[in-house]
CSV table of C-alpha atoms in Angstrom, one decimal:
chain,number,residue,atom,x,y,z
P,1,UNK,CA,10.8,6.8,24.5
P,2,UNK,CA,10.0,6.3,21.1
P,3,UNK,CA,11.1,3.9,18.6
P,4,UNK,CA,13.9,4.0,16.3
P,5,UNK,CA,13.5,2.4,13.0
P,6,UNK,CA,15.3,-0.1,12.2
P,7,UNK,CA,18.0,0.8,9.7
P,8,UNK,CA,16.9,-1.9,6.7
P,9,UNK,CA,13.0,-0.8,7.1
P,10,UNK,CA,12.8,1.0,3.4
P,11,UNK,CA,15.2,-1.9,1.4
P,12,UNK,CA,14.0,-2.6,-1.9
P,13,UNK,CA,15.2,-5.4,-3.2
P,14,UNK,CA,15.3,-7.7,-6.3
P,15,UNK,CA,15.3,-11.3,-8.2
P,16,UNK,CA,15.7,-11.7,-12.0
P,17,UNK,CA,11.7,-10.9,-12.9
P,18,UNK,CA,10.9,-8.7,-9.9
P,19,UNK,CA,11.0,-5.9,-7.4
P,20,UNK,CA,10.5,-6.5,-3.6
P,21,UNK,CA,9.4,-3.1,-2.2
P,22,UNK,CA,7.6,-2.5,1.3
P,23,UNK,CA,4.1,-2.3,1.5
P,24,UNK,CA,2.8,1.6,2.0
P,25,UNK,CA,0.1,3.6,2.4
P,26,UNK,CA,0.3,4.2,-1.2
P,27,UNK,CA,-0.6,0.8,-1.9
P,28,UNK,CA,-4.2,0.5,-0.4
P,29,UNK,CA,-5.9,0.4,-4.0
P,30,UNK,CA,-3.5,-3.0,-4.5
P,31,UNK,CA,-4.5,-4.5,-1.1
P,32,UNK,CA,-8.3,-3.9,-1.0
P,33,UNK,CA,-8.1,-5.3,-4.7
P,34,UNK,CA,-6.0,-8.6,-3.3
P,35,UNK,CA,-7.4,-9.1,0.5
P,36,UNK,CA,-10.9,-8.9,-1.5
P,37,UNK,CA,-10.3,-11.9,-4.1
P,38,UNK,CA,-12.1,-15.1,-3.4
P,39,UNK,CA,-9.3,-16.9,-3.4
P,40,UNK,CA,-7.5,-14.6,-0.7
P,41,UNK,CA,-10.4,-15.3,1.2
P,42,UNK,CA,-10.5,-18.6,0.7
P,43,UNK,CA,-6.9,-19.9,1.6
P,44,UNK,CA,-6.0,-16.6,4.0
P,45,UNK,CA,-9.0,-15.7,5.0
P,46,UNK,CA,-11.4,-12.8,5.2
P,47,UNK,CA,-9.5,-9.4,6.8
P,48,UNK,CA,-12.1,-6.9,6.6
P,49,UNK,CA,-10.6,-5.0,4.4
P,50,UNK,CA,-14.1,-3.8,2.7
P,51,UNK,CA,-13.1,0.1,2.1
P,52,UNK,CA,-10.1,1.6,0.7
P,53,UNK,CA,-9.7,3.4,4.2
P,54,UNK,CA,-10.0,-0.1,5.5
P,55,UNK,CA,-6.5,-1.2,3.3
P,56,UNK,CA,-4.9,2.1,4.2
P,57,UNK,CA,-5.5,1.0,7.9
P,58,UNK,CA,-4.3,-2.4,7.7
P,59,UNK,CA,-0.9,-1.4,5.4
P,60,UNK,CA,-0.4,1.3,8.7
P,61,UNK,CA,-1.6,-0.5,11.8
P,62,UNK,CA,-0.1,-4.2,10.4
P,63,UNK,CA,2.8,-3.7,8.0
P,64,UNK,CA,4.2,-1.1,9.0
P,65,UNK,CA,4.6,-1.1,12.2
P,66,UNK,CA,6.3,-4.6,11.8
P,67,UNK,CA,8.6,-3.4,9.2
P,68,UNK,CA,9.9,-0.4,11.1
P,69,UNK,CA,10.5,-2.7,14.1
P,70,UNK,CA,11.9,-5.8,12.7
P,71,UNK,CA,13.2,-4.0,9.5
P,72,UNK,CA,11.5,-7.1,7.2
P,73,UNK,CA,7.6,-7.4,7.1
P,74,UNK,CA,5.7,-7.6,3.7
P,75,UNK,CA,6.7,-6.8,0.4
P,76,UNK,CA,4.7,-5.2,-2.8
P,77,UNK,CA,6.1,-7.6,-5.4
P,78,UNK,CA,6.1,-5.5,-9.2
P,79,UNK,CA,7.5,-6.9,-12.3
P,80,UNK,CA,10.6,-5.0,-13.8
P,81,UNK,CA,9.0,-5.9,-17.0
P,82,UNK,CA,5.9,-3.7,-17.3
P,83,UNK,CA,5.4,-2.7,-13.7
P,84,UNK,CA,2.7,-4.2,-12.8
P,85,UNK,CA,1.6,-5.0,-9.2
P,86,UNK,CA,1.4,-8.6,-9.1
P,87,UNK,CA,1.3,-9.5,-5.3
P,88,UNK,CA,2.6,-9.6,-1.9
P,89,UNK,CA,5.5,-12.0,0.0
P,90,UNK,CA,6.1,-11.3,3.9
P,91,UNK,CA,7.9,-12.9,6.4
P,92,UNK,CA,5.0,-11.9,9.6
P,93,UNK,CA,5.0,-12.3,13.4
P,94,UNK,CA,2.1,-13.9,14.3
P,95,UNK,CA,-0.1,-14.7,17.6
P,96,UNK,CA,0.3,-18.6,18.2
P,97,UNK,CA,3.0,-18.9,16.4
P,98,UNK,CA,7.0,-18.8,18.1
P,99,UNK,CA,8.9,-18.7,14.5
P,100,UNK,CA,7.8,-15.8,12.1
P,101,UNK,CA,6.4,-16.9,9.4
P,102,UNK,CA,6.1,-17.1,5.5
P,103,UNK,CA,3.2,-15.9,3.7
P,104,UNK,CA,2.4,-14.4,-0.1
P,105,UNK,CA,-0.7,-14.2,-2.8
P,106,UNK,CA,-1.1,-13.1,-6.2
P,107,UNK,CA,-3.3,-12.0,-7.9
P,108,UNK,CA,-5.2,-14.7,-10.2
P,109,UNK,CA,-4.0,-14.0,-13.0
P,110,UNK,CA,-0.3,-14.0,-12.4
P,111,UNK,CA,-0.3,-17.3,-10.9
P,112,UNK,CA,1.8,-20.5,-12.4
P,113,UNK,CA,4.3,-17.9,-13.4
P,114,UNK,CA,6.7,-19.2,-10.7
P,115,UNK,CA,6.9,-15.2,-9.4
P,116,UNK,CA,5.6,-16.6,-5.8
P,117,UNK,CA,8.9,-19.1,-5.9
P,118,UNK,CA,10.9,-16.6,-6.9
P,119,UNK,CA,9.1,-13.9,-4.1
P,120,UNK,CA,9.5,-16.2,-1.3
P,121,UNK,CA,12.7,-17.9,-1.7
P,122,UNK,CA,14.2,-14.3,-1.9
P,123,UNK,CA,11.9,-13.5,1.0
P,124,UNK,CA,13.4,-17.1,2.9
P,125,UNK,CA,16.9,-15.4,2.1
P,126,UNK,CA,16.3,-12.0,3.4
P,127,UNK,CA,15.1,-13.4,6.6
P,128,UNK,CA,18.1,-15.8,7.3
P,129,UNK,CA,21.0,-14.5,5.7
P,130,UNK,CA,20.2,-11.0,6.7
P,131,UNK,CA,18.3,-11.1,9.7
P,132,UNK,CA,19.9,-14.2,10.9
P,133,UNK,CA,16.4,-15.7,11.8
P,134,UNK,CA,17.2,-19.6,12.4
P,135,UNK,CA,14.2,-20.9,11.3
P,136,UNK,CA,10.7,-19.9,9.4
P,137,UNK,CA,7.5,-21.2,9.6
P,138,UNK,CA,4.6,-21.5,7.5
P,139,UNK,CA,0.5,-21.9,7.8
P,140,UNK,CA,-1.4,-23.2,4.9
P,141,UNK,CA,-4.9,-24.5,4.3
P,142,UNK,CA,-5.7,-28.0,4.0
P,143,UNK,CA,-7.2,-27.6,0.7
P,144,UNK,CA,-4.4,-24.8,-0.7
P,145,UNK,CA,-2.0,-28.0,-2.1
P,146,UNK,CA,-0.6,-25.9,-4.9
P,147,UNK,CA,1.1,-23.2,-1.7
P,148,UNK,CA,1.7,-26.7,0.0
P,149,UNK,CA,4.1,-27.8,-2.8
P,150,UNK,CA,5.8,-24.1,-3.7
P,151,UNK,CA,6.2,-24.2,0.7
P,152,UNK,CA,8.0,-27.7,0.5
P,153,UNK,CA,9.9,-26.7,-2.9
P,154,UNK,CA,11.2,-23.7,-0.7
P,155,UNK,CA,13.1,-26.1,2.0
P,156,UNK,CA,10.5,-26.3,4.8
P,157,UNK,CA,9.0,-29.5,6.0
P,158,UNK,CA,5.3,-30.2,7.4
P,159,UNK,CA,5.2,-30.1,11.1
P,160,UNK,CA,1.9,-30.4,12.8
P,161,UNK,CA,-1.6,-28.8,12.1
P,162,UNK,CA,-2.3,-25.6,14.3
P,163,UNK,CA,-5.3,-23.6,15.1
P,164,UNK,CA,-4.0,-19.8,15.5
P,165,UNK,CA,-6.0,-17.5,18.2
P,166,UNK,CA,-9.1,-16.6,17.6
P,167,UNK,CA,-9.6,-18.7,14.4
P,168,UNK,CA,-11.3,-22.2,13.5
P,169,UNK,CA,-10.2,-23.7,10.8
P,170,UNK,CA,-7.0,-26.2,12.0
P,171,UNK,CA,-4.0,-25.9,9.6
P,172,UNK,CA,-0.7,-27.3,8.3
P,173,UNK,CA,2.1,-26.0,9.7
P,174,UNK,CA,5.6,-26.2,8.2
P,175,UNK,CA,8.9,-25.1,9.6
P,176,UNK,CA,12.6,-24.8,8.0
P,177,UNK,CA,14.5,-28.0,9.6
């Protein structure tokens, strides 16, 4: 039996500064460029990603599958003005965790343009107006106080701290109430 995709897989969709697209293949260059920052691999942590194949991998194996499934996953987030790649929002099943959760980065340089508000609150409303999820979840670092704040701007509240399987580092975890 295979799979049918789920009808809202390809969406696009938009806020006043950006464009919301779903990760693909065609974006590998984009992801080895993000998942290989030092400060990706500081807050999210280090996903291998250390070829282009390797991004081209993780966009097939990870996002898409989800996406095609679930018909929301993780989002290419472009300006409309100039088109440039800035970063990725998602809403993510996750192993530890019982409530998908939130998650985005940008690159450096388009940080403390409020783009990652304006990502993930569209992100928070795609989830639960159209997918009728009840609640999200989200995992930050201890140290990552600046996604701490954008999380709690965003509605959700801090929970508990978690370790996820297969990982080390204990972290806050926040929930929708």
């Amino acid at each position: 039996m295979s799979l049918k995709k789920h009808p809202s897989a390809n969406n696009t969709y938009e806020t006043e500064r950006l464009i919301l697209r779903p990760m693909s293949r065609e974006d590998r260059d984009f992801i080895f460029e993000l998942y290989n920052r030092p400060k990706f691999i500081q807050h999210i942590g280090n996903r291998n990603v250390n070829t282009i194949e390797d991004a081209e991998n993780y966009i097939l194996n990870r996002f898409t599958p989800q996406i095609e499934r679930l018909g929301f996953g993780n989002y290419l987030l472009v300006t409309k003005e100039g088109n440039e790649k800035v970063g990725a929002v998602g809403i993510f099943e996750r192993e530890g965790l019982d409530i998908v959760d939130i998650g985005y980065s940008l690159l450096e340089e388009f940080e403390g343009k409020g783009y990652a508000f304006e990502a993930a609150q569209k992100v928070k409303s795609i989830g639960m107006d159209e997918f009728g999820l009840s609640k999200i979840s989200a995992i930050i670092s201890k140290d990552n106080v600046s996604s701490q704040n954008l999380i709690e701007k965003l509605g959700l509240k801090f929970k508990k701290h978690v370790i996820l399987p297969g990982e080390s580092e204990e972290l806050n975890y926040y929930e929708t109430e």
